[in-house]
CSV table of C-alpha atoms in Angstrom, one decimal:
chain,number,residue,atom,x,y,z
A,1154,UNK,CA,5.6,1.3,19.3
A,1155,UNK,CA,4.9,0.4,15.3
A,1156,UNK,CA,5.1,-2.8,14.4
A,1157,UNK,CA,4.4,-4.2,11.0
A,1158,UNK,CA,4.9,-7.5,8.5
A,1159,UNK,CA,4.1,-8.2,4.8
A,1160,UNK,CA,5.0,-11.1,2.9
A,1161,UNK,CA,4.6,-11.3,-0.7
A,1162,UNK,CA,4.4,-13.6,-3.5
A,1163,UNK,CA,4.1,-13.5,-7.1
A,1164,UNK,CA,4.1,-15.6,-9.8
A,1165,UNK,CA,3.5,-14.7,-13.8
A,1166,UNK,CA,4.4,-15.0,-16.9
A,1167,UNK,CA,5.4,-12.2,-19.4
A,1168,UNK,CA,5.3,-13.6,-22.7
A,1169,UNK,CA,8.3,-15.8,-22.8
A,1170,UNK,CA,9.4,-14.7,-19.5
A,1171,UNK,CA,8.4,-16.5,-16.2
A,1172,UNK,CA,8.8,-14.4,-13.0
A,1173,UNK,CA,8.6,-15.5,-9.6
A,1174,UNK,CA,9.5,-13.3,-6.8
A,1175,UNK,CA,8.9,-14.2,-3.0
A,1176,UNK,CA,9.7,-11.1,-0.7
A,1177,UNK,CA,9.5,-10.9,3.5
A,1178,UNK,CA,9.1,-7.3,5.0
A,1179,UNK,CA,9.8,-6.4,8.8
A,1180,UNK,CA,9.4,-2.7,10.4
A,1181,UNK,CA,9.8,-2.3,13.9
A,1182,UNK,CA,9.9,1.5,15.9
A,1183,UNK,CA,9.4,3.2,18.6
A,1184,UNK,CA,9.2,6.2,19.8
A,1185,UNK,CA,9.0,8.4,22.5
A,1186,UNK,CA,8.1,12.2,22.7
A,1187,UNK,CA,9.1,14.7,25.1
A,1188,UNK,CA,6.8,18.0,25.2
A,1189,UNK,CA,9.5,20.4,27.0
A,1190,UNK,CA,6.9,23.3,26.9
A,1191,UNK,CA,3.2,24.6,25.2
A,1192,UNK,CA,5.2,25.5,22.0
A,1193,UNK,CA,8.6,23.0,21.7
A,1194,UNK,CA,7.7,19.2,21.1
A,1195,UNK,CA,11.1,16.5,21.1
A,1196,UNK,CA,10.6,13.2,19.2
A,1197,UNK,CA,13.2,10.7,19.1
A,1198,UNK,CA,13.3,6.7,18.7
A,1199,UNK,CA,14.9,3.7,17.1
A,1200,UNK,CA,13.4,2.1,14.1
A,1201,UNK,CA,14.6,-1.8,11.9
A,1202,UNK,CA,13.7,-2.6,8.8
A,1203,UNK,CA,13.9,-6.1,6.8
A,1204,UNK,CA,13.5,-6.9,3.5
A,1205,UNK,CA,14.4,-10.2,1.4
A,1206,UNK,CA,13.6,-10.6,-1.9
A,1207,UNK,CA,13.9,-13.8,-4.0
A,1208,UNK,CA,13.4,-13.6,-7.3
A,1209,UNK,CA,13.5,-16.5,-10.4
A,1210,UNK,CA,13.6,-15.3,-14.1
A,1211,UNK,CA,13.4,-18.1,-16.7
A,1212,UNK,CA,12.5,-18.6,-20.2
A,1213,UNK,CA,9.6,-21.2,-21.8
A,1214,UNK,CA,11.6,-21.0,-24.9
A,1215,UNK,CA,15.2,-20.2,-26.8
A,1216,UNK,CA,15.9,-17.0,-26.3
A,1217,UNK,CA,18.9,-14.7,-26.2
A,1218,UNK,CA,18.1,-13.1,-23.2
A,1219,UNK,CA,20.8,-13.2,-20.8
A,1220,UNK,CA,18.9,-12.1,-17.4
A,1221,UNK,CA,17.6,-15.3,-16.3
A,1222,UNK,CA,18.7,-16.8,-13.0
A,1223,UNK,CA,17.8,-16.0,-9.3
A,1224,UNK,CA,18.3,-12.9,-7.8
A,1225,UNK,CA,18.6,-12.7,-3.9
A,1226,UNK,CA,18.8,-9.3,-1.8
A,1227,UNK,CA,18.3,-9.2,1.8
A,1228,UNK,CA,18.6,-5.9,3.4
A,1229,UNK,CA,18.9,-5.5,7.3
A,1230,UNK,CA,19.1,-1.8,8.0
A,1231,UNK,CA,18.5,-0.6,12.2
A,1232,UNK,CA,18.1,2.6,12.5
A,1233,UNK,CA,18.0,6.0,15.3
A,1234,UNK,CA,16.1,9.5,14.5
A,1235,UNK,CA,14.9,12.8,16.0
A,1236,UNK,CA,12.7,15.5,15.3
A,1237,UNK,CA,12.6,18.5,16.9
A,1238,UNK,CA,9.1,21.3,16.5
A,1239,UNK,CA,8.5,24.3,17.5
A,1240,UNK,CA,5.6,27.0,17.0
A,1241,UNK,CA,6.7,30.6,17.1
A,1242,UNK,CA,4.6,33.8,16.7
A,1243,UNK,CA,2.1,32.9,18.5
A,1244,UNK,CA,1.4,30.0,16.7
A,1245,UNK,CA,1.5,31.3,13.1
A,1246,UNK,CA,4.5,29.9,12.5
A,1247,UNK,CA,6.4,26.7,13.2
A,1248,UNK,CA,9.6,25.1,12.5
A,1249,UNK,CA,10.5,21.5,12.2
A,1250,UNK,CA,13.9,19.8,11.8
A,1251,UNK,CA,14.7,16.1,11.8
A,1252,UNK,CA,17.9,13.7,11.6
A,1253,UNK,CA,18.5,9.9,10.8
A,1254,UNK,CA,20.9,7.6,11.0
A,1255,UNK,CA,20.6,4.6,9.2
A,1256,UNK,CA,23.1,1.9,9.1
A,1257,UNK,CA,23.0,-0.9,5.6
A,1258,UNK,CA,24.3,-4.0,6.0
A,1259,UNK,CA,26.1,-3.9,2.3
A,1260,UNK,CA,26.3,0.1,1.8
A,1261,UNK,CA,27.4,1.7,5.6
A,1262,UNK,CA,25.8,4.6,7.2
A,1263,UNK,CA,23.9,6.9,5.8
A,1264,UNK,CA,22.9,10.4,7.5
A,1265,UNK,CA,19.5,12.1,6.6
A,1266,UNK,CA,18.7,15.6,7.6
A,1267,UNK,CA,15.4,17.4,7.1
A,1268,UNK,CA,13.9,21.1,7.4
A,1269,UNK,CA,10.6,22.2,7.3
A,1270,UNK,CA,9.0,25.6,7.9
A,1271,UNK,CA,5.3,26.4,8.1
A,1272,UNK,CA,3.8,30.0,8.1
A,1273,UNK,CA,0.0,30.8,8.1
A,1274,UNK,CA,-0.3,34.3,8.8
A,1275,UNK,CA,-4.0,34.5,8.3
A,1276,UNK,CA,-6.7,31.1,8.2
A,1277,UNK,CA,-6.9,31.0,4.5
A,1278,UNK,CA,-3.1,31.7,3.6
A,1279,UNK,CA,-0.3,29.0,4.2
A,1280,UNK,CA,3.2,28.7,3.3
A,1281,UNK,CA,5.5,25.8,3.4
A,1282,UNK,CA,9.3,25.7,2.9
A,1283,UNK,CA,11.0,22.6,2.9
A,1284,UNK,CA,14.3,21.0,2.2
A,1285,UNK,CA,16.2,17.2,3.2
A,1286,UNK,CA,17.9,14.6,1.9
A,1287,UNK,CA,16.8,10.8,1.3
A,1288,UNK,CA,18.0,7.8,0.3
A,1289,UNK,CA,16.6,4.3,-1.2
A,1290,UNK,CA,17.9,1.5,-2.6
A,1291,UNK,CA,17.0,-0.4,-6.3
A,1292,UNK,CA,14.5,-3.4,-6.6
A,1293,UNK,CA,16.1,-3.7,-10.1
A,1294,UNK,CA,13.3,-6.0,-11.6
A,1295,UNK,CA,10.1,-5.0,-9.6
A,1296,UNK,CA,10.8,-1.8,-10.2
A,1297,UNK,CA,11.0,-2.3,-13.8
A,1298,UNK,CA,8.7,-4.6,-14.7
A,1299,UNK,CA,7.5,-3.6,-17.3
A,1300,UNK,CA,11.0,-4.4,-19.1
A,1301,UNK,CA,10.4,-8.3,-18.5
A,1302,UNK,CA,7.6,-8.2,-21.3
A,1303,UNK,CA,10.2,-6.6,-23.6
A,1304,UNK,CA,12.4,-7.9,-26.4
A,1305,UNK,CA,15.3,-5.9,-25.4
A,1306,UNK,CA,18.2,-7.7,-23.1
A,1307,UNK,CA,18.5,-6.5,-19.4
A,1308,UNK,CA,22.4,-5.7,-18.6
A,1309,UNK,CA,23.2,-5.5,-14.8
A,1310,UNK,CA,26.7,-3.7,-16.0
A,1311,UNK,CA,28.0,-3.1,-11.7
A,1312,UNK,CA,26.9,-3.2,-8.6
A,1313,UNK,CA,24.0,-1.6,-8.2
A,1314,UNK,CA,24.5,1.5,-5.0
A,1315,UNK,CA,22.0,3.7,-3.4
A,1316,UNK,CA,20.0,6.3,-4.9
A,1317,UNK,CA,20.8,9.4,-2.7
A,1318,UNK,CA,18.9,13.3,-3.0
A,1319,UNK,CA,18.8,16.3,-2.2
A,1320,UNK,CA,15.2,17.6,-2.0
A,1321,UNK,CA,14.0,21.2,-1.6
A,1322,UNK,CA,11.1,23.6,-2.3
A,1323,UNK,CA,8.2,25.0,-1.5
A,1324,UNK,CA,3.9,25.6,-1.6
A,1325,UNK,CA,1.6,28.2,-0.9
A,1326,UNK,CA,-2.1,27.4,-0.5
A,1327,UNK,CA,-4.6,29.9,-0.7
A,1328,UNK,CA,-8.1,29.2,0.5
A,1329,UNK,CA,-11.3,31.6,-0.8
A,1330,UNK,CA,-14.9,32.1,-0.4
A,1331,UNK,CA,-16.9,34.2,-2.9
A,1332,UNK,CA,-20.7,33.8,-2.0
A,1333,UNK,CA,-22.0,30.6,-2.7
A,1334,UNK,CA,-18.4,29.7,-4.4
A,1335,UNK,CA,-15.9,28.2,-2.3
A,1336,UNK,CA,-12.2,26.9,-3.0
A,1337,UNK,CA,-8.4,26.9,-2.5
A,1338,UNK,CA,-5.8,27.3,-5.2
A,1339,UNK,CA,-2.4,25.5,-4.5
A,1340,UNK,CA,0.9,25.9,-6.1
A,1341,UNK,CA,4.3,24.2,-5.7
A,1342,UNK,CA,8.0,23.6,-6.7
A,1343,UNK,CA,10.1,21.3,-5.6
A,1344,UNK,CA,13.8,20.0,-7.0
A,1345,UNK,CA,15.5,16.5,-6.1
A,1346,UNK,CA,19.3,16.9,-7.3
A,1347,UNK,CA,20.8,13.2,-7.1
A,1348,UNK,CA,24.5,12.3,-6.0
A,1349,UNK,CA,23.5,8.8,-7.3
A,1350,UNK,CA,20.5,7.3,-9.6
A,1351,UNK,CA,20.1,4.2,-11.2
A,1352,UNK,CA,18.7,5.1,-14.9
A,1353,UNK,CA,18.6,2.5,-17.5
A,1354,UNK,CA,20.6,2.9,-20.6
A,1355,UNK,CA,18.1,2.8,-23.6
A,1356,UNK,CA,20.3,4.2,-26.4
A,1357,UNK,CA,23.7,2.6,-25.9
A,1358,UNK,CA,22.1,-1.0,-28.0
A,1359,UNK,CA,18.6,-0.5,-29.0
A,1360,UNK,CA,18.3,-4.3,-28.2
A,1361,UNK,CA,19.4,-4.2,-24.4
A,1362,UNK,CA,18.6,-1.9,-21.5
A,1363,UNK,CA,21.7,-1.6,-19.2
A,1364,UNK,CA,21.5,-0.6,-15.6
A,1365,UNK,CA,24.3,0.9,-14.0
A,1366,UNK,CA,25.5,3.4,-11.4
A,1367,UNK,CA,25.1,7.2,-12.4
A,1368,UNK,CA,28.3,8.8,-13.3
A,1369,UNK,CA,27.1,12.3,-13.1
A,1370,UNK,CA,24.6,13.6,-12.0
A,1371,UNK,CA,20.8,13.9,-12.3
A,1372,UNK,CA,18.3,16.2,-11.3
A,1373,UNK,CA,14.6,16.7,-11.4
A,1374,UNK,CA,11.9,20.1,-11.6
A,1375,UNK,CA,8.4,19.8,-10.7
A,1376,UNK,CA,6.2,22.2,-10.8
A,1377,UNK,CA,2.2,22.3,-10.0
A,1378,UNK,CA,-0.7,24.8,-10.4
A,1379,UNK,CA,-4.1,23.1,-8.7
A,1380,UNK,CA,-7.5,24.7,-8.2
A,1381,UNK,CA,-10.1,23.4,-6.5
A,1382,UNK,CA,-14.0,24.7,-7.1
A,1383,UNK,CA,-17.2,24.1,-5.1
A,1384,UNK,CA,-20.3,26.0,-5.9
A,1385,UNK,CA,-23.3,25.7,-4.1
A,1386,UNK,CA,-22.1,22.7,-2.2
A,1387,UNK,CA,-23.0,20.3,-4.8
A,1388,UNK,CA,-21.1,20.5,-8.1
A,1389,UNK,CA,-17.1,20.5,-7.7
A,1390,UNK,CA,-14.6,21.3,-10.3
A,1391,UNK,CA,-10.6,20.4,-10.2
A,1392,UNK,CA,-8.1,21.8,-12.4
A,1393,UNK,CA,-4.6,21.2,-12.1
A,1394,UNK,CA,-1.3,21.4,-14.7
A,1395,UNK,CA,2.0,20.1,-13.8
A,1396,UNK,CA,5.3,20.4,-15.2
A,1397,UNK,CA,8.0,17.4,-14.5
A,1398,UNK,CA,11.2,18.2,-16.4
A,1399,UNK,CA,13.8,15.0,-15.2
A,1400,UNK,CA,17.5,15.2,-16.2
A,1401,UNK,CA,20.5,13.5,-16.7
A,1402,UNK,CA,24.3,13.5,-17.0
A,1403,UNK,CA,26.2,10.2,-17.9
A,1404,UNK,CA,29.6,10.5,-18.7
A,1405,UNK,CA,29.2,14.2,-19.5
A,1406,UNK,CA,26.3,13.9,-22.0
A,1407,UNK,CA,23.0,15.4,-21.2
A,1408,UNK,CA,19.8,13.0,-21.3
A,1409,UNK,CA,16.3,13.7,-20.9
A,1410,UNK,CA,14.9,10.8,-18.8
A,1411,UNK,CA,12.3,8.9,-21.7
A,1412,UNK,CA,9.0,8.3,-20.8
A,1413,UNK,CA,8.3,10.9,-19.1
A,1414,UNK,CA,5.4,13.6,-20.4
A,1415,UNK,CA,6.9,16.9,-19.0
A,1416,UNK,CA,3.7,18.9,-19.6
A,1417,UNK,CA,0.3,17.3,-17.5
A,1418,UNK,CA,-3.1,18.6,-17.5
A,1419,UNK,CA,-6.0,17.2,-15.3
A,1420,UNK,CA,-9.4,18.3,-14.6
A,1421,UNK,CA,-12.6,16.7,-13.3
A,1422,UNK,CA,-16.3,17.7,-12.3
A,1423,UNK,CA,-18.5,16.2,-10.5
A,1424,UNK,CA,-22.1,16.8,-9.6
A,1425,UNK,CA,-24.7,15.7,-6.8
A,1426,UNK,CA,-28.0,16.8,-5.4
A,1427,UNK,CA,-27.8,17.8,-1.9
A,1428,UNK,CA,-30.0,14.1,-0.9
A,1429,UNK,CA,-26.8,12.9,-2.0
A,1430,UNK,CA,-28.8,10.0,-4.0
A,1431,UNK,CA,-27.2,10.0,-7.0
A,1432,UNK,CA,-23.9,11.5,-8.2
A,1433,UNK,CA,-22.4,11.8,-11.6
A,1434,UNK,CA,-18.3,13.0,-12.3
A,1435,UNK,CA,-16.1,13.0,-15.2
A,1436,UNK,CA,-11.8,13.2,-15.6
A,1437,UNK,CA,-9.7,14.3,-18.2
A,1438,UNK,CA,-6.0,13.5,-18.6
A,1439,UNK,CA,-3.8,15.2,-21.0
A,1440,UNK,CA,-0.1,14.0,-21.2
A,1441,UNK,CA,2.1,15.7,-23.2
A,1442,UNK,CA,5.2,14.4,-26.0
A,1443,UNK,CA,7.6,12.1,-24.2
A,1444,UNK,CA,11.1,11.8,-25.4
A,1445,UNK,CA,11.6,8.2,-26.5
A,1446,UNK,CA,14.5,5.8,-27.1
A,1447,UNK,CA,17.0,6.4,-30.0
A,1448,UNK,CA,16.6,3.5,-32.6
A,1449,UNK,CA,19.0,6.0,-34.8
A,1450,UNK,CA,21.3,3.0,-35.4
A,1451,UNK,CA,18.5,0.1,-36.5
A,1452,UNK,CA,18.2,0.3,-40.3
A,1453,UNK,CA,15.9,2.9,-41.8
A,1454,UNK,CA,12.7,0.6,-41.7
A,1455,UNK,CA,13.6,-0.2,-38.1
A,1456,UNK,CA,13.8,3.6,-36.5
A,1457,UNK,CA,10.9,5.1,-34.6
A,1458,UNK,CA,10.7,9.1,-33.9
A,1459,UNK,CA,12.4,10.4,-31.1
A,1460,UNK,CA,9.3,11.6,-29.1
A,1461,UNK,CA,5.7,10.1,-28.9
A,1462,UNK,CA,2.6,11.9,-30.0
A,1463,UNK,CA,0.6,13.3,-26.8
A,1464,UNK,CA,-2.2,11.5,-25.7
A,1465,UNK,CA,-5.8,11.8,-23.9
A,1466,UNK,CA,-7.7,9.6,-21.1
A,1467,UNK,CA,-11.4,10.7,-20.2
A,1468,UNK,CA,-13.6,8.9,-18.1
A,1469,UNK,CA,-17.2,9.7,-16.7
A,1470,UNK,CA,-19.0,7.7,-13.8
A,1471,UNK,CA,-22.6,7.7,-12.6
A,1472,UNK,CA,-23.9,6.4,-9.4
A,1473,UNK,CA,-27.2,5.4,-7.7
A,1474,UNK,CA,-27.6,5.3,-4.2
């Protein structure tokens, strides 16, 4: 039996904008699992969720914003799941699949599958294969907040539906020892197609941001490369690059999402004695171009590029113990 309760409450200012959001969370399951033999494990129970968000916009001064008000969402949503695992070949191998159920009070049922297989034919080789579908629904304003500190207008142009997906893909970690140099090296692909994906709309008016349903579709590719280096048990390296390519069709135009830097590159080090009395570790972030909103129809001294420069973040820490 889970059982757990949040309640949340925020108030603050962005610029002009005064937001104020109170929001109650419930989640109740339980669950009960039946081991029908050594290699074949059952799982099913029942799960409720609540969630109700209140939410005030106003304005300290004129504006021509036309978002302010209060915004109330209560979602009640009981639930029933099961997951069924198995190992096979003698244990290298095992095989998970799972189903929900999920009833919304304002959107129906929804159904969820899942699929996951898990192969580790020797200790320092694994592969995983997975694939499922998901569902969540939009917290329009805490999701975007950072659009409350904007100029632009926020349109609500429809009732706002589900997101739903379609996820699949897979990993393969490889784990290696080379005298005093230890490690694994990780890489992974996965793809979420959506059937429906709330995207604002920076290019229609380059003074509003409009949030509607997606009519089309919308897709997203990410890819990661990660190795992880110890040597001699005291100085550890991590390098990782990650490609995020995100996707959309609205009304049969093609969009890449903005703000979004598909190339990523990471890396840190980080050094200790082994009295562990001191430690010192550094990061470095690279992010690449990131398509940007079209000010094409602001007049010429008005119009920004269409993609951002990329950027850098580094950061080194030292510590005493």
């Amino acid at each position: 039996m889970y059982l757990n309760a949040n309640y949340y409450d925020q108030k603050s200012f962005y610029g002009i904008t005064k937001y104020e959001a109170l929001q109650n969370n419930l989640v109740a399951m339980g669950l009960y699992e039946f081991e029908l033999s050594i290699y074949w494990f059952l799982k099913t129970g029942m799960s409720y969720k609540y969630l109700r968000i209140n939410e005030d916009i106003s304005f300290s001064d004129t504006s021509s914003k036309t978002y302010s008000g209060n915004y109330k969402s209560i979602q009640s949503i009981p639930g029933i799941f099961a997951e069924n695992s198995i190992s096979l070949l003698n244990n290298k191998a095992s095989l998970m699949t799972g189903i929900r159920f999920d009833h919304l009070n304002d959107y129906g049922s929804i159904f969820t599958p899942r699929i996951l297989l898990r192969y580790q034919p020797e200790n320092e080789f694994v592969i995983r294969v997975s694939a499922g579908t998901g569902f969540r629904t939009a917290n329009l304003f805490s999701d975007n907040s950072i659009l409350l500190a904007s100029s632009r207008d926020i349109i609500i142009a429809e009732e706002l539906n589900p997101e739903k997906t379609f996820n699949y893909g897979a990993d393969v970690l490889y784990y290696f020892t080379f005298g005093k140099i230890a490690g694994s090296l990780n890489l992974d692909y996965y793809r979420t197609e959506f059937s429906n994906k709330i995207i604002p709309d920076y290019d229609k008016n380059p003074s509003e941001v409009i949030f509607a349903n997606l009519n089309g579709s919308a897709f997203s590719n990410v890819f990661q490369s990660e190795a992880n280096i110890n040597v001699m048990r005291n100085f550890d390296i991590k390098l990782a690059y990650k490609f995020i390519d995100l996707q959309y069709e609205n009304n049969g135009i093609k969009y890449q999402q903005p703000f979004n830097s598909t190339h990523r590159f990471f890396s840190s080090f980080s050094f200790s004695p082994l009295n562990k009395s001191w430690s010192i570790s550094s990061g470095l972030q690279w992010f690449g171009v990131q398509q940007l909103p079209s000010t094409a129809s602001n007049p010429i001294q008005y119009q920004r590029p269409q993609q951002s420069e990329s950027y850098t973040m580094i950061n080194a820490q030292f510590n005493k113990f």
